[in-house]
Amino acid sequence: MFTRMSRRAFLKTTALATAGLLLPRFARAEPAYDFESLPPLRKLAEAKGLFFGAAIEPELFRLNKDFSAAIKKECNLIVPENALKWRHVHPEEKKWTFRRGDALLSLAQEAGMKMRGHALVWPGALPAWVVEGVGQGRGAALLEEHIGTVLEHYRGEIFSWDVVNEALEPLHGLKDGHRRSPLFAAMGPGYIDLSFRLAAQADPKAQLVYNDFLMEADPPKAQAVLNLLRGLKDRGVPVHAVGLQAHLSTRKKLESLEWFCKGVKDLGLELLVTELDVWESVPADTDEERDRLVADKTRAFLDTIFSVMKPRQILTWGISDRNSWLSNPKANGKNKEGRLVRGLPLDEDFRRKPMWRAIYDVMAQA
Ligand code: G3I
């Protein structure tokens, strides 16, 4: 997914990026576009019965007033980027740390936003103590305690949950494209059914979501997810929606997106866009060119979905380029150049970019 830049392009990009990063805000060249006068995305979403939101961390919301202003202005929905993951909310068997999740819930309620939960069971990212317990045959009991405790804590306040995140990986060569994990090794695919059944018991009113990535651009992954969802439905497992993470790339074609959406619709499930951002895998020199590539991919992605069904929740994974997981060189080895990426709706100064306008236009035409 990541192209090897030519040495000249690399040096030029690094120089441009360094210069841009070092210049104080007022000295950076003004962008060639201005969307500031348009209504906020949340106003458009509310008028259409939709939610637009972003993944956030409580510290950023509290410490950066520009960030919290942008979130309150543009979003009517938030999701914790990390605060409600197993390792953060239940770091030891007898230790629960709801403080950061509770802080986000309060911020959401004060700002008239809803909050969704991410993620009850991420088989590829369980804390070591859970992996050990699963290996000792305690998987079902651990799932029951974790899911029950978290959902009871937020019952009636978090309306939608990623119950299971990233359970499939066809490249692992396991039956039905399952991802190799301690839970799968110990319990087989039944851990997924059990997780959804436990979630429905703990909060019967919550929207229960299966969340995964790359269904838009990887036919084997898209088919594996549809097969999983059909199996859950056939077994009467309470699943209500699929979360399409949408970590897009300017290079990858959206080859499986349309038929994946039609498959979801045929199953009678909702489709959510849960983690939208765009990795710039096609080299481009100027910010304007980079922003155009990102916006074009965003527009094509959302147009295709809306041509099949209305995703009632559209969330980006962060709101501003200043704080994107894609800028973290440790993020799966991406962005080795250490440059600031431009894959979110607002730039590093929280100004609206063409990607913001692409989301606005598609929602406006919905
Ligand atoms: O909070 C600790 C900190 O105390 C410690 O000093 C530091 C040491 O490295 O780690 C901090 O935790 C980090 C956490 O982000 C909060 O910053 C973890 O190491 C780091 O692995 C974690 O990365 C997150 C990643 O998921 C793994 O959970 C990213 O921020 C987050 O953007 C990313 O989001 C995922 C979705 O949950 C699922 N879909 C893919 C998406 C991108 O990978």
Coordinates of C-alpha atoms in Angstrom, one line a residue, residues 54-61 67 78-91 96-105 115-122 124-127 146 150 154 158 161-162 165-166 211 245 247 274-275 277 315-318 323-326 328 330-332:
A54 CA -14.9 11.6 15.1
A55 CA -12.7 9.5 17.3
I56 CA -11.2 11.5 20.1
E57 CA -9.1 11.2 23.3
P58 CA -10.3 13.0 26.4
E59 CA -6.9 14.7 27.0
L60 CA -6.9 16.4 23.6
F61 CA -10.4 17.6 24.1
F67 CA -9.7 20.9 19.0
I78 CA -18.0 10.9 19.2
V79 CA -16.2 7.6 19.7
P80 CA -13.3 7.0 22.1
E81 CA -10.1 6.3 20.1
N82 CA -8.7 4.1 22.9
A83 CA -10.4 4.8 26.2
L84 CA -12.9 1.9 26.1
K85 CA -10.6 -0.8 24.6
W86 CA -10.1 -3.8 26.9
R87 CA -6.4 -2.9 27.7
H88 CA -7.4 0.6 28.7
V89 CA -10.7 0.0 30.6
H90 CA -9.9 -3.4 32.2
P91 CA -6.1 -3.5 32.4
W96 CA -11.5 -1.3 36.0
T97 CA -10.6 2.2 34.7
F98 CA -13.8 3.9 33.4
R99 CA -12.4 7.4 34.2
R100 CA -11.4 8.3 30.6
G101 CA -14.6 6.8 29.1
D102 CA -16.7 8.6 31.6
A103 CA -14.9 11.9 30.9
L104 CA -15.7 11.5 27.2
L105 CA -19.3 10.6 27.9
M115 CA -21.3 8.6 22.0
R116 CA -20.7 5.1 20.5
G117 CA -18.4 2.5 22.1
H118 CA -15.3 0.9 20.6
A119 CA -14.4 -2.0 21.1
L120 CA -15.6 -4.7 23.5
V121 CA -13.6 -7.6 21.9
W122 CA -10.6 -7.0 19.7
G124 CA -5.9 -9.1 18.0
A125 CA -5.3 -6.7 20.8
L126 CA -6.3 -8.4 24.1
P127 CA -4.2 -7.6 27.3
H146 CA -15.9 -7.9 30.6
V150 CA -18.7 -2.5 30.5
Y154 CA -22.8 2.5 30.1
I158 CA -23.7 4.5 24.8
W161 CA -21.1 -0.7 20.3
D162 CA -18.4 -2.3 18.2
N165 CA -13.5 -5.7 16.0
E166 CA -11.3 -7.2 13.2
N211 CA -16.4 -3.7 12.9
Q245 CA -13.7 1.3 9.2
H247 CA -9.0 3.6 6.4
T274 CA -16.7 4.1 11.6
E275 CA -13.0 5.2 11.2
D277 CA -9.4 8.6 7.0
L315 CA -17.1 9.0 11.7
T316 CA -13.6 10.0 10.9
W317 CA -10.7 8.6 12.9
G318 CA -9.7 12.0 14.3
N323 CA -3.7 14.5 15.5
S324 CA -4.0 11.5 13.2
W325 CA -2.8 8.0 14.1
L326 CA -1.5 7.9 10.5
N328 CA 2.5 8.1 14.1
K330 CA 4.9 3.5 14.7
A331 CA 1.4 3.0 13.1
N332 CA 2.1 -0.2 11.3

